[in-house]
PDB file of C-alpha atoms in Angstrom:
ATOM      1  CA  UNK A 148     -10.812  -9.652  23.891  1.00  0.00           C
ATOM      2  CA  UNK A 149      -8.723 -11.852  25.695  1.00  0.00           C
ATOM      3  CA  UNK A 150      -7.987 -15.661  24.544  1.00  0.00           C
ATOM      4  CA  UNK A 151      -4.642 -16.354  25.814  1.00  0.00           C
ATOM      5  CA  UNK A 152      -4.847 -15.110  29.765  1.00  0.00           C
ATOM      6  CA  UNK A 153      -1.655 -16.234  30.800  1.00  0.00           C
ATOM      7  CA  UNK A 154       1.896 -18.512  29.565  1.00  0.00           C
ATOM      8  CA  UNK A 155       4.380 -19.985  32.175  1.00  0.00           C
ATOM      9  CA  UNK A 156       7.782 -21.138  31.349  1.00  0.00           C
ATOM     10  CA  UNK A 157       9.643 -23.367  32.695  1.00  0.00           C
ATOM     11  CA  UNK A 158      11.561 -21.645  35.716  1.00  0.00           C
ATOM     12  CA  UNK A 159      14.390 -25.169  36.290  1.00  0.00           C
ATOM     13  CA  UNK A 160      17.391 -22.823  35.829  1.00  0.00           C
ATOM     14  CA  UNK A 161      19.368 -26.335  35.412  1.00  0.00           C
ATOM     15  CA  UNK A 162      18.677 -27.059  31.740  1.00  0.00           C
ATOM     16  CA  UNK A 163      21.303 -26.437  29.189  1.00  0.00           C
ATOM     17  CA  UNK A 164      19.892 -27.233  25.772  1.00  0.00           C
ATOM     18  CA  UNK A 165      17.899 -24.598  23.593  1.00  0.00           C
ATOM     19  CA  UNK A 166      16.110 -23.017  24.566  1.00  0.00           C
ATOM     20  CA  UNK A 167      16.350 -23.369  28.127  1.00  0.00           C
ATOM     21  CA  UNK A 168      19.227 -20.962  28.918  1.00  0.00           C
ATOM     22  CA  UNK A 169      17.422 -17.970  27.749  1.00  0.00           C
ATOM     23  CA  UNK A 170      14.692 -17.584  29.901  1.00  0.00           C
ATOM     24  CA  UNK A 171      15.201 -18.727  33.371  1.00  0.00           C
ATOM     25  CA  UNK A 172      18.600 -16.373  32.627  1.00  0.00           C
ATOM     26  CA  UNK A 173      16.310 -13.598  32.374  1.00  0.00           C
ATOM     27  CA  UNK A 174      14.130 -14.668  34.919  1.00  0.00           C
ATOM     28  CA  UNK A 175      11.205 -14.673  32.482  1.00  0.00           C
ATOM     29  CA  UNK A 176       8.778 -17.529  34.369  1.00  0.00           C
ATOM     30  CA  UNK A 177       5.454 -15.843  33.412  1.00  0.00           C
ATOM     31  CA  UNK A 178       3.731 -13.665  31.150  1.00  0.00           C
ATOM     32  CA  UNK A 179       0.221 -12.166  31.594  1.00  0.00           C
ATOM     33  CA  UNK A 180      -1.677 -11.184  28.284  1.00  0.00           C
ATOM     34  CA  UNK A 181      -3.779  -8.352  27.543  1.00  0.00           C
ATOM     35  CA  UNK A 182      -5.932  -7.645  23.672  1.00  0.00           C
ATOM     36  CA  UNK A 183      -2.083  -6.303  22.318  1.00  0.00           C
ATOM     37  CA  UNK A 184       1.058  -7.855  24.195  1.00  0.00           C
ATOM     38  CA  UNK A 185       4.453  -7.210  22.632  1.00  0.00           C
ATOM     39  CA  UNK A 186       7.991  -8.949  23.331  1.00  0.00           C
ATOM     40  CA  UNK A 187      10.471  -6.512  22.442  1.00  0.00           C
ATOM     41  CA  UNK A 188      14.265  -6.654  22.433  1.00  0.00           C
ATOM     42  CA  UNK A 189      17.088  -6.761  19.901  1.00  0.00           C
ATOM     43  CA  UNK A 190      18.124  -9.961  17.636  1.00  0.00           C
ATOM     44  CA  UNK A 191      18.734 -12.967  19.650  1.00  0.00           C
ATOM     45  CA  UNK A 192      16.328 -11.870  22.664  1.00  0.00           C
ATOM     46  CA  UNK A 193      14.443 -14.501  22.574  1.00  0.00           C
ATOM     47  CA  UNK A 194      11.458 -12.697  20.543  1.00  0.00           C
ATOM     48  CA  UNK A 195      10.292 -15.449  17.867  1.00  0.00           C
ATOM     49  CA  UNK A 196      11.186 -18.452  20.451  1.00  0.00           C
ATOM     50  CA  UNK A 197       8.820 -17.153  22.630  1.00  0.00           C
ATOM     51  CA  UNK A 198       6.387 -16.696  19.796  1.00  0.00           C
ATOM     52  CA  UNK A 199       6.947 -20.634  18.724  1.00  0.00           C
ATOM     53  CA  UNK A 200       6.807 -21.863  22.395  1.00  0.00           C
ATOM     54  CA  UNK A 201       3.181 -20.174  22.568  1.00  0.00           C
ATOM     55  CA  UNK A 202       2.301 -21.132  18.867  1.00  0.00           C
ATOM     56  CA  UNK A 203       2.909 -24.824  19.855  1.00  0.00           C
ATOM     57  CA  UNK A 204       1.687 -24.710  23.602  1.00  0.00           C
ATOM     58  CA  UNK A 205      -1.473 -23.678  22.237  1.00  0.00           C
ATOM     59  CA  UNK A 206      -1.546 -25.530  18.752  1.00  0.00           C
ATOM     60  CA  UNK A 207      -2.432 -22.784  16.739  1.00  0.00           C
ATOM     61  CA  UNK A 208      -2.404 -22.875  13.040  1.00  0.00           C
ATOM     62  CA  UNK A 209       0.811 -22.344  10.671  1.00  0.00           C
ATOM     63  CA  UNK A 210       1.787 -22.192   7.468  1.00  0.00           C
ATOM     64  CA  UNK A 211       5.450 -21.900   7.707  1.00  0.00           C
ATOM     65  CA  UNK A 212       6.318 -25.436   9.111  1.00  0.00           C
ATOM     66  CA  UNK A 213       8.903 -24.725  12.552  1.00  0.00           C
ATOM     67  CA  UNK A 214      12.339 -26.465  12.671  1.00  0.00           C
ATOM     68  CA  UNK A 215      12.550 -27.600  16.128  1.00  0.00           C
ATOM     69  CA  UNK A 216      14.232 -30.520  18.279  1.00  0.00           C
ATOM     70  CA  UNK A 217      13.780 -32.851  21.227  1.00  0.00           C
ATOM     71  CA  UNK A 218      14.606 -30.615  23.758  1.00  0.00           C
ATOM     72  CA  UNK A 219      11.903 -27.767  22.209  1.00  0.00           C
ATOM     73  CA  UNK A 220       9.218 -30.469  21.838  1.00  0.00           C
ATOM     74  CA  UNK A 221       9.672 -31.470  25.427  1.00  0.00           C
ATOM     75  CA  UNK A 222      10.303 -27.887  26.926  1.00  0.00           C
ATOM     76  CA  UNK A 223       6.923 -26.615  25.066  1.00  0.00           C
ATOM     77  CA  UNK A 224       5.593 -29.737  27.435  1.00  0.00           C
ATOM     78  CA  UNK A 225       6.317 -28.296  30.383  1.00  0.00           C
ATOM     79  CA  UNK A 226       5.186 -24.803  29.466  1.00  0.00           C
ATOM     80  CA  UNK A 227       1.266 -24.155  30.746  1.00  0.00           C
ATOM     81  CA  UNK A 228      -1.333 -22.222  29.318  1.00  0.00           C
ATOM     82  CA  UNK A 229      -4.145 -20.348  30.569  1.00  0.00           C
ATOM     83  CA  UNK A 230      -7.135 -19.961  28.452  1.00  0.00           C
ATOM     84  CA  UNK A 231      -9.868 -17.602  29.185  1.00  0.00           C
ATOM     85  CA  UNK A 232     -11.839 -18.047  26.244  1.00  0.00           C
ATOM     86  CA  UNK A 233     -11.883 -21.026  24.129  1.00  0.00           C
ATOM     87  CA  UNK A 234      -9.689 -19.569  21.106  1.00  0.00           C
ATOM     88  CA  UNK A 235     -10.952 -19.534  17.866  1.00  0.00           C
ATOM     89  CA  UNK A 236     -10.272 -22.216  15.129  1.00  0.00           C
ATOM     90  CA  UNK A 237      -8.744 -20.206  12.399  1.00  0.00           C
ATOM     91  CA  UNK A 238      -6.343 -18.118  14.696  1.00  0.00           C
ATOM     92  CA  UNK A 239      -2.610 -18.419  13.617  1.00  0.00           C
ATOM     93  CA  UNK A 240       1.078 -17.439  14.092  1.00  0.00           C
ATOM     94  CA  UNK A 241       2.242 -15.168  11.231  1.00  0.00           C
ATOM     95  CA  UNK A 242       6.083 -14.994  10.581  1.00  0.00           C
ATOM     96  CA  UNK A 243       7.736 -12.944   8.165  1.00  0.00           C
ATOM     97  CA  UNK A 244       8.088 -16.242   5.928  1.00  0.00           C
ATOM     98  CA  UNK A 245       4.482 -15.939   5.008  1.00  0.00           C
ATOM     99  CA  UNK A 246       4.659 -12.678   3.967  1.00  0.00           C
ATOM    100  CA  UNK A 247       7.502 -13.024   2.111  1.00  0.00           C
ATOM    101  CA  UNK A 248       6.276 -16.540   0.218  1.00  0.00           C
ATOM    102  CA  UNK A 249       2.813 -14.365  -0.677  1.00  0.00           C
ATOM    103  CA  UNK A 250       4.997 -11.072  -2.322  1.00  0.00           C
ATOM    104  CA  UNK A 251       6.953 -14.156  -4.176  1.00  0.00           C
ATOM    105  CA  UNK A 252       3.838 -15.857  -5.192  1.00  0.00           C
ATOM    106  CA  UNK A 253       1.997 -12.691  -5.805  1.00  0.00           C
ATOM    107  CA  UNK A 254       5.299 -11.856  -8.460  1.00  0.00           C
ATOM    108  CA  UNK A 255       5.096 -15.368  -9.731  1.00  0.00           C
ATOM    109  CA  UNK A 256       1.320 -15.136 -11.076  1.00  0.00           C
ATOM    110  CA  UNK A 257       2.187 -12.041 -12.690  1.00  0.00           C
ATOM    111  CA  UNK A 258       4.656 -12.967 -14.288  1.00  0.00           C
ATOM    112  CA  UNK A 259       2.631 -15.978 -15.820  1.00  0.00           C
ATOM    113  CA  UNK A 260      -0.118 -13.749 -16.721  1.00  0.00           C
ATOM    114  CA  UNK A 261       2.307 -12.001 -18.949  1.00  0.00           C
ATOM    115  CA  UNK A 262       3.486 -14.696 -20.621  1.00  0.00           C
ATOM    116  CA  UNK A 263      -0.675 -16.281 -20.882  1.00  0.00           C
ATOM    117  CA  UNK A 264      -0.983 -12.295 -22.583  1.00  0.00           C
ATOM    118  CA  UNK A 265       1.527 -13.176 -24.960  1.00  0.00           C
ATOM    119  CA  UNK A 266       0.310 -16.348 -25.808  1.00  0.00           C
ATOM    120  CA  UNK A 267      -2.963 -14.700 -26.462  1.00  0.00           C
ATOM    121  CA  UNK A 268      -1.047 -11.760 -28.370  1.00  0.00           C
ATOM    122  CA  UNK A 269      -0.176 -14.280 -31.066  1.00  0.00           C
ATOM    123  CA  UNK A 270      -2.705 -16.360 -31.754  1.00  0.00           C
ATOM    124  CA  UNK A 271      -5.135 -12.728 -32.315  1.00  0.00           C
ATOM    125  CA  UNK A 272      -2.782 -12.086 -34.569  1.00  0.00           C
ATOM    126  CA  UNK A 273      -2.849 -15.048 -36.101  1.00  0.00           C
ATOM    127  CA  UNK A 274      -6.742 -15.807 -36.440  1.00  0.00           C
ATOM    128  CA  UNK A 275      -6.899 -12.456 -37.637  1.00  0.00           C
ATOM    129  CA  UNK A 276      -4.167 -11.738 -40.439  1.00  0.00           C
ATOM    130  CA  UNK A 277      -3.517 -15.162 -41.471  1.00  0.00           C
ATOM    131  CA  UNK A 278      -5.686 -17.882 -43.956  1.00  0.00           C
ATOM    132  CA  UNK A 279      -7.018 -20.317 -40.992  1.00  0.00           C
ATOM    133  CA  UNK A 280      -8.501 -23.643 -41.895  1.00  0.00           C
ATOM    134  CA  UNK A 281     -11.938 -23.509 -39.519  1.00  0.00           C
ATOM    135  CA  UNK A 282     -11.627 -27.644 -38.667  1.00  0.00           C
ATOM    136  CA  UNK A 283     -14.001 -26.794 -35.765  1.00  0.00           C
ATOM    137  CA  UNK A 284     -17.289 -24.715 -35.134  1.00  0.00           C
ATOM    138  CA  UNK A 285     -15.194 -23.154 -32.339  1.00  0.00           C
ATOM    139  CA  UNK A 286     -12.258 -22.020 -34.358  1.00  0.00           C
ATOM    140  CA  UNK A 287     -14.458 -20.317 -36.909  1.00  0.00           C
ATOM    141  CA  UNK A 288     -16.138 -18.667 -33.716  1.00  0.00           C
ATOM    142  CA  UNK A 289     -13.278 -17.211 -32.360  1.00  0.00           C
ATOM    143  CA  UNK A 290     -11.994 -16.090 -35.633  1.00  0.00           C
ATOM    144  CA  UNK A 291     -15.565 -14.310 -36.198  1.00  0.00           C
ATOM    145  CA  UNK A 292     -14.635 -12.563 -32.511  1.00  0.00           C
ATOM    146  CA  UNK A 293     -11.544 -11.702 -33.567  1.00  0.00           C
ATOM    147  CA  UNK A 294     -12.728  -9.750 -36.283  1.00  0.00           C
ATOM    148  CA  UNK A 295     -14.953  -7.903 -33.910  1.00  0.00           C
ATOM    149  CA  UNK A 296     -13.064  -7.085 -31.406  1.00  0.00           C
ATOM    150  CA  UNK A 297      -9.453  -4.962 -30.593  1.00  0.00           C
ATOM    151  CA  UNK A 298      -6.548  -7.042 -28.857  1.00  0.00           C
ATOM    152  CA  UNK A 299      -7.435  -5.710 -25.533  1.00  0.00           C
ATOM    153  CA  UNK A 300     -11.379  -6.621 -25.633  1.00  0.00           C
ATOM    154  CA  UNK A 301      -9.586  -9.925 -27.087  1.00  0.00           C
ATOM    155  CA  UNK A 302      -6.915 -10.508 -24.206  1.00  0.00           C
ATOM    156  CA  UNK A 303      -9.281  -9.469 -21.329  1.00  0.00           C
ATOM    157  CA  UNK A 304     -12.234 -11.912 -22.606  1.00  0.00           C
ATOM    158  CA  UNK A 305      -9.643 -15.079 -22.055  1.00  0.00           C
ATOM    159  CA  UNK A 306      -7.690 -13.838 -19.225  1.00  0.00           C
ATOM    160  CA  UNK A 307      -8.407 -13.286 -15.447  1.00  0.00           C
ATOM    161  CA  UNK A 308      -8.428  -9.793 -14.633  1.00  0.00           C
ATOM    162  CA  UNK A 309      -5.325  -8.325 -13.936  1.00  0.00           C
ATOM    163  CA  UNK A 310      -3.397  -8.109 -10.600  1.00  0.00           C
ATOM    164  CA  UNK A 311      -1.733  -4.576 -10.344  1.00  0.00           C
ATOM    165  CA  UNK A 312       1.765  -4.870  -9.759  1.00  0.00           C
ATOM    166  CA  UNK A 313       2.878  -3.402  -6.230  1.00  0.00           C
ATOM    167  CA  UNK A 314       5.463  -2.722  -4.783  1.00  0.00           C
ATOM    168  CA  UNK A 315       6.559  -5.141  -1.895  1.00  0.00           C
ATOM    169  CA  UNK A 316       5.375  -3.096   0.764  1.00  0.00           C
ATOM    170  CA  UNK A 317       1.597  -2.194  -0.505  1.00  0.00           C
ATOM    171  CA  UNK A 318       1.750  -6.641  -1.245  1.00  0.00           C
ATOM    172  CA  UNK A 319       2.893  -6.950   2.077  1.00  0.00           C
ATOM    173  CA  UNK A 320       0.311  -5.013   3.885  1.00  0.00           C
ATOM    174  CA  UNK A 321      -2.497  -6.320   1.538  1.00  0.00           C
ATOM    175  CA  UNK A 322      -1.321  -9.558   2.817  1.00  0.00           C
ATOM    176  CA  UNK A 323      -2.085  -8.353   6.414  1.00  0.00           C
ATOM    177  CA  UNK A 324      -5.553  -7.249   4.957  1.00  0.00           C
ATOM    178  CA  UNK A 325      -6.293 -10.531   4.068  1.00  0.00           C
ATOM    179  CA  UNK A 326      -5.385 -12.307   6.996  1.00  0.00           C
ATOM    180  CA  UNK A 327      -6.380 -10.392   9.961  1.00  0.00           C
ATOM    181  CA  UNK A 328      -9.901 -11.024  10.360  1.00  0.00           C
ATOM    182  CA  UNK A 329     -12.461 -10.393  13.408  1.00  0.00           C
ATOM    183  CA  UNK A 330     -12.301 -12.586  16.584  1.00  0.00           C
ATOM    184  CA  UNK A 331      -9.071 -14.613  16.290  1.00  0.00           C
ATOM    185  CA  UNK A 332      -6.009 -14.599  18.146  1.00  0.00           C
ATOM    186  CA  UNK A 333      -2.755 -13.641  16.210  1.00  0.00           C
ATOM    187  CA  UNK A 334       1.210 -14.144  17.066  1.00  0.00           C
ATOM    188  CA  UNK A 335       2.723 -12.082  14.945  1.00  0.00           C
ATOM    189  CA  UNK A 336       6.858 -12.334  14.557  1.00  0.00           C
ATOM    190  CA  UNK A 337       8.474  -9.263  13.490  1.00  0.00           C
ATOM    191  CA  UNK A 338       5.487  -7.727  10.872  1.00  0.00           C
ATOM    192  CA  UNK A 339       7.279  -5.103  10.327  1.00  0.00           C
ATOM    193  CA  UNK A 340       9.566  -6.669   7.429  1.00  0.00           C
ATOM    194  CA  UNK A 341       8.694  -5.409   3.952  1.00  0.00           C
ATOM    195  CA  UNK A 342       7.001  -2.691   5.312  1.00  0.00           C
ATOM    196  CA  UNK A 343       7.835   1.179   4.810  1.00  0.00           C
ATOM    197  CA  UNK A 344       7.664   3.067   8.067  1.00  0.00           C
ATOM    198  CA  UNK A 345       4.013   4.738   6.019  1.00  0.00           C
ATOM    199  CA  UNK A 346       2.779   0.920   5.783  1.00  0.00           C
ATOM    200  CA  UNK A 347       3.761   0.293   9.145  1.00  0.00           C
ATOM    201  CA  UNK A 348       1.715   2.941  10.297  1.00  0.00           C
ATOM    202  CA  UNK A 349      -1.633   1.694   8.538  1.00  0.00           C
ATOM    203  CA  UNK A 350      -0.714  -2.038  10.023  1.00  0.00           C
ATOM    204  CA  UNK A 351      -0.657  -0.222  13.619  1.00  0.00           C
ATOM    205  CA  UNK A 352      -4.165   1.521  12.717  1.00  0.00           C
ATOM    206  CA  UNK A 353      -5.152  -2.385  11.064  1.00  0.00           C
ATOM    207  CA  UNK A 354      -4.109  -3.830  14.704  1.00  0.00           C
ATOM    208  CA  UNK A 355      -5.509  -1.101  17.061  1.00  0.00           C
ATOM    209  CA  UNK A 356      -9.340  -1.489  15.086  1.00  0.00           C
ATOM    210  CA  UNK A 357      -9.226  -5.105  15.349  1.00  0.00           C
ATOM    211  CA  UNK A 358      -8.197  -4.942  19.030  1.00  0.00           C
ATOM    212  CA  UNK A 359     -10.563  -2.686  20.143  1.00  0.00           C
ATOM    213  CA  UNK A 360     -13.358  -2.969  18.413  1.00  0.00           C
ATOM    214  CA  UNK A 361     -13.802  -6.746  16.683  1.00  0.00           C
ATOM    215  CA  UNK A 362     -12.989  -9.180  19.368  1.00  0.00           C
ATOM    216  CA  UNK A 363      -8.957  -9.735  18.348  1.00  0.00           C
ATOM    217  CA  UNK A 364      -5.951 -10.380  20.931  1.00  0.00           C
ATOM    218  CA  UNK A 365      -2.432  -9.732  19.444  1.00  0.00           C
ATOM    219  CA  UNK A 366       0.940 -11.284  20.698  1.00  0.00           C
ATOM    220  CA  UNK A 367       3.373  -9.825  18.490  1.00  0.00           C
ATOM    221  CA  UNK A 368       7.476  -9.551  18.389  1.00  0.00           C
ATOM    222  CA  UNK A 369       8.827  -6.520  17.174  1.00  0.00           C
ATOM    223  CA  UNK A 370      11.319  -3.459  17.386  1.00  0.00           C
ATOM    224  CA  UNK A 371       9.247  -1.370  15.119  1.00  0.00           C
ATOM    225  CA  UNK A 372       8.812   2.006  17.142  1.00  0.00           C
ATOM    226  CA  UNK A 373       5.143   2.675  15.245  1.00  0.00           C
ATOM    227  CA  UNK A 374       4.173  -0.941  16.245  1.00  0.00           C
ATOM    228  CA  UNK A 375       5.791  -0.044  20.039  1.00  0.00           C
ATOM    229  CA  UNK A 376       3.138   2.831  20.184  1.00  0.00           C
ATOM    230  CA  UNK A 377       0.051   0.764  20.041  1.00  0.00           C
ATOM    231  CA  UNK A 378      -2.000   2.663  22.819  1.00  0.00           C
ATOM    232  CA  UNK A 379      -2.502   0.038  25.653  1.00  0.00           C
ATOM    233  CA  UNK A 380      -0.017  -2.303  24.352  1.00  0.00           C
ATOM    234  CA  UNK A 381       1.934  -4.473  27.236  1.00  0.00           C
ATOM    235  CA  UNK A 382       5.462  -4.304  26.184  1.00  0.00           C
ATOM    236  CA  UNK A 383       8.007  -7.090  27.850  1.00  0.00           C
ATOM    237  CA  UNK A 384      11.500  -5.672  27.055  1.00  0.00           C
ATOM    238  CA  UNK A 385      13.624  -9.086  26.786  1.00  0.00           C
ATOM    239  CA  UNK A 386      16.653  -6.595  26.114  1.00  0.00           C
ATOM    240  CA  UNK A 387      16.148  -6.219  30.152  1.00  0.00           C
ATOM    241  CA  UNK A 388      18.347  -8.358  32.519  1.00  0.00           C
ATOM    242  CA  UNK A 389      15.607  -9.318  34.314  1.00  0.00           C
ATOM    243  CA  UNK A 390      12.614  -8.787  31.565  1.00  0.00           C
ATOM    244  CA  UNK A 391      10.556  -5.847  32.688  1.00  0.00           C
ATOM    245  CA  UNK A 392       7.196  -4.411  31.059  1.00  0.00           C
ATOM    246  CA  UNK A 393       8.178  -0.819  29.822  1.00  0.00           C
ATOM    247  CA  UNK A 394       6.599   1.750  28.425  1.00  0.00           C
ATOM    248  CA  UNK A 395       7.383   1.951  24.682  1.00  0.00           C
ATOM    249  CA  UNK A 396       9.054   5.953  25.056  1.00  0.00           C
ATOM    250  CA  UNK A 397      11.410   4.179  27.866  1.00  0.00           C
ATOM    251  CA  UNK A 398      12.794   1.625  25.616  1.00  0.00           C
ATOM    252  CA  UNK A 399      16.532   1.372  24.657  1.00  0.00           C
ATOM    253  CA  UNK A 400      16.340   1.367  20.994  1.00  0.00           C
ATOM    254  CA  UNK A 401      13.376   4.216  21.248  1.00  0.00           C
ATOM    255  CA  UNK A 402      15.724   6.769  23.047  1.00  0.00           C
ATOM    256  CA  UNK A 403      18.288   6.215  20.611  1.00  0.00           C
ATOM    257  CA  UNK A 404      16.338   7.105  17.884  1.00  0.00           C
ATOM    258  CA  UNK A 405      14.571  10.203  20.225  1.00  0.00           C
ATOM    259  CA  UNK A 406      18.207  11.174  20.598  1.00  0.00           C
ATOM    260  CA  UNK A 407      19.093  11.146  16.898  1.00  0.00           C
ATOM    261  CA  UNK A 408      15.859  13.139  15.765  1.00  0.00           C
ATOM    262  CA  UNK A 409      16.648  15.472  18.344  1.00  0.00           C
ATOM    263  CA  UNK A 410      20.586  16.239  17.134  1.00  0.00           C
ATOM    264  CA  UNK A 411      19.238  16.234  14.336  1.00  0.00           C
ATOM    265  CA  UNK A 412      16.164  18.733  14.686  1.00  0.00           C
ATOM    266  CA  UNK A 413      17.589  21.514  13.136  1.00  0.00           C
ATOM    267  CA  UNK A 414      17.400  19.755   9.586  1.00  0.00           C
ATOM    268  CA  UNK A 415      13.562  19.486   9.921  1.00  0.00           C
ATOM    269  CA  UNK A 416      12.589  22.991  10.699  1.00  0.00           C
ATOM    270  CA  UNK A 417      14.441  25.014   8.291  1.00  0.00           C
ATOM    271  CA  UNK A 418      12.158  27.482   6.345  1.00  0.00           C
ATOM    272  CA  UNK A 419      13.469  25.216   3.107  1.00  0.00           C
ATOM    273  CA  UNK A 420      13.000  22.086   4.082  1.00  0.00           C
ATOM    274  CA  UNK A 421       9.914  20.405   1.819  1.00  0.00           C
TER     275      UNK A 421
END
C-alpha cells in the first residue's frame, strides 16, 4: 500500500539557514515512495531531517515532541505532498526516543513492582506471626487468608502479574510489536538502536509482513545492513553527491563490511570454529 506517493523539497539553492543547505546541495528536489522507502547515508546526511520534514508536511502523529525553528516551520511550508490514499489516523513517526523512553519506563514499573512485593512481603509476615488487633471485618479477613495461603499465593493475589525482565533488545523489539499495526503509514528514524543484529533481523521479517501483506507503507532512516535488505525496498543513498537510489549490496558502508567478512573468511570456516 501506498499513502505517501510523492515529497518535493524545496529546490531555491539560495537559502542559508537549516536546513536548507543540505538538500538543494545534494540536489535532492523529489522523492517518489513505494510500500518500504529507505534514506540511507552516514551521520549528518540528512536522514532524520528528512524524516521530520515529512512527519510535519504530513502532520502525522508523535510522541517525542521535535525541536525546530522559524526557518524549519517555514521550509516544511514550502515542501508539497502527494497523497494517494487518504492516510490513516493513527499512523506515526517513530524515533529512537520512543523506544528508548518505553525500555526506561518498562525498567521503572519493575522496579516499583519490587518494592509493592516487598511491601506485601512484610505485612504477610506480619498478619501472620504477629498478635493483630482485627479493628475491621477486612483485617480479620485478610489475616484468615493469610493463614491459608503461602507468600507467593499471597503476593500474586494483590499484585499485577509480573512483567519478565528483558533485556533491552527483546523490550525494544516488543515495543515494535506493539506499535506496528495493519494499514498505517510509519517513518521510522534509525530502528535499529537497541537492537542486536538477531532482533534486527525479526524487525526486518515484522516490516516485510506488514508491507506486503496488511496494507502498511514504511519510510524509514537507517544504516542497518539487515534493514538495507528489505526485498523491494527503494533505497536513496544521501551519502551520494548527487543522492542516487542504490541497490542495498552497492552501498558504501555495505562493501566495507562485504570486504571485512571476506578478509576475514578464513576465521569462519575452520573445521573448529562453533
Amino acid at each position: 500500500m501506498i499513502y505517501l506517493k510523492k515529497f518535493d523539497l524545496v529546490e531555491d539553492e539560495i537559502y542559508s539557514g537549516y536546513p536548507y543547505h543540505i538538500f538543494p546541495y545534494k540536489k535532492l528536489y523529489s522523492i517518489d515512495f513505494e510500500p518500504i522507502t529507505i534514506f540511507y547515508g552516514n551521520n549528518g546526511s540528512g536522514k532524520s531531517t528528512l524524516l521530520n520534514l515529512i512527519a510535519e508536511k504530513i502532520k502525522i502523529n508523535r510522541n517525542t515532541p521535535l525541536n525546530k525553528t522559524g526557518y524549519f516551520n517555514s521550509y516544511v511550508e514550502e515542501c508539497k505532498e502527494y497523497i494517494n490514499e487518504d492516510i490513516p489516523y493513527d499512523s506515526k513517526i517513530i524515533c529512537s526516543e520512543d523506544v528508548f523512553k518505553y525500555i526506561v519506563d518498562k525498567r521503572k514499573r519493575n522496579i516499583d513492582k519490587d518494592k509493592e512485593r516487598e511491601e506485601l512481603a512484610q505485612r504477610y509476615n506480619k498478619l501472620k506471626y504477629e498478635q493483630i488487633y482485627y479493628s475491621t471485618y477486612e483485617t480479620l479477613k485478610e489475616c484468615v487468608e493469610v493463614r491459608n495461603k503461602t507468600m507467593s499465593k499471597y503476593i500474586k493475589s494483590r499484585i499485577s502479574q509480573d512483567e519478565r525482565e528483558f533485556s533491552n533488545g527483546q523490550t525494544a523489539l516488543k515495543f515494535f510489536d506493539n506499535e506496528l499495526q495493519e494499514n498505517h503509514l510509519y517513518l521510522l528514524d534509525e530502528p535499529e538502536n537497541s537492537l542486536s543484529p538477531k532482533f534486527q533481523l525479526e524487525l526486518k521479517e515484522l516490516i516485510q509482513e506488514l508491507a506486503r501483506y496488511f496494507n502498511c507503507q514504511f519510510i524509514i532512516a537507517t544504516h542497518s545492513p539487515f534493514l538495507l535488505s528489505l526485498p523491494n525496498a527503494k533505497i536513496y543513498d544521501l551519502d551520494s553527491e548527487p543522492v542516487k537510489i542504490k541497490k542495498w549490496t552497492y552501498l558504501e558502508n555495505m562493501k566495507l563490511y562485504y570486504e571485512f567478512f571476506k578478509e576475514n573468511e578464513k576465521y569462519f570456516i575452520e573445521k573448529n570454529y562453533k
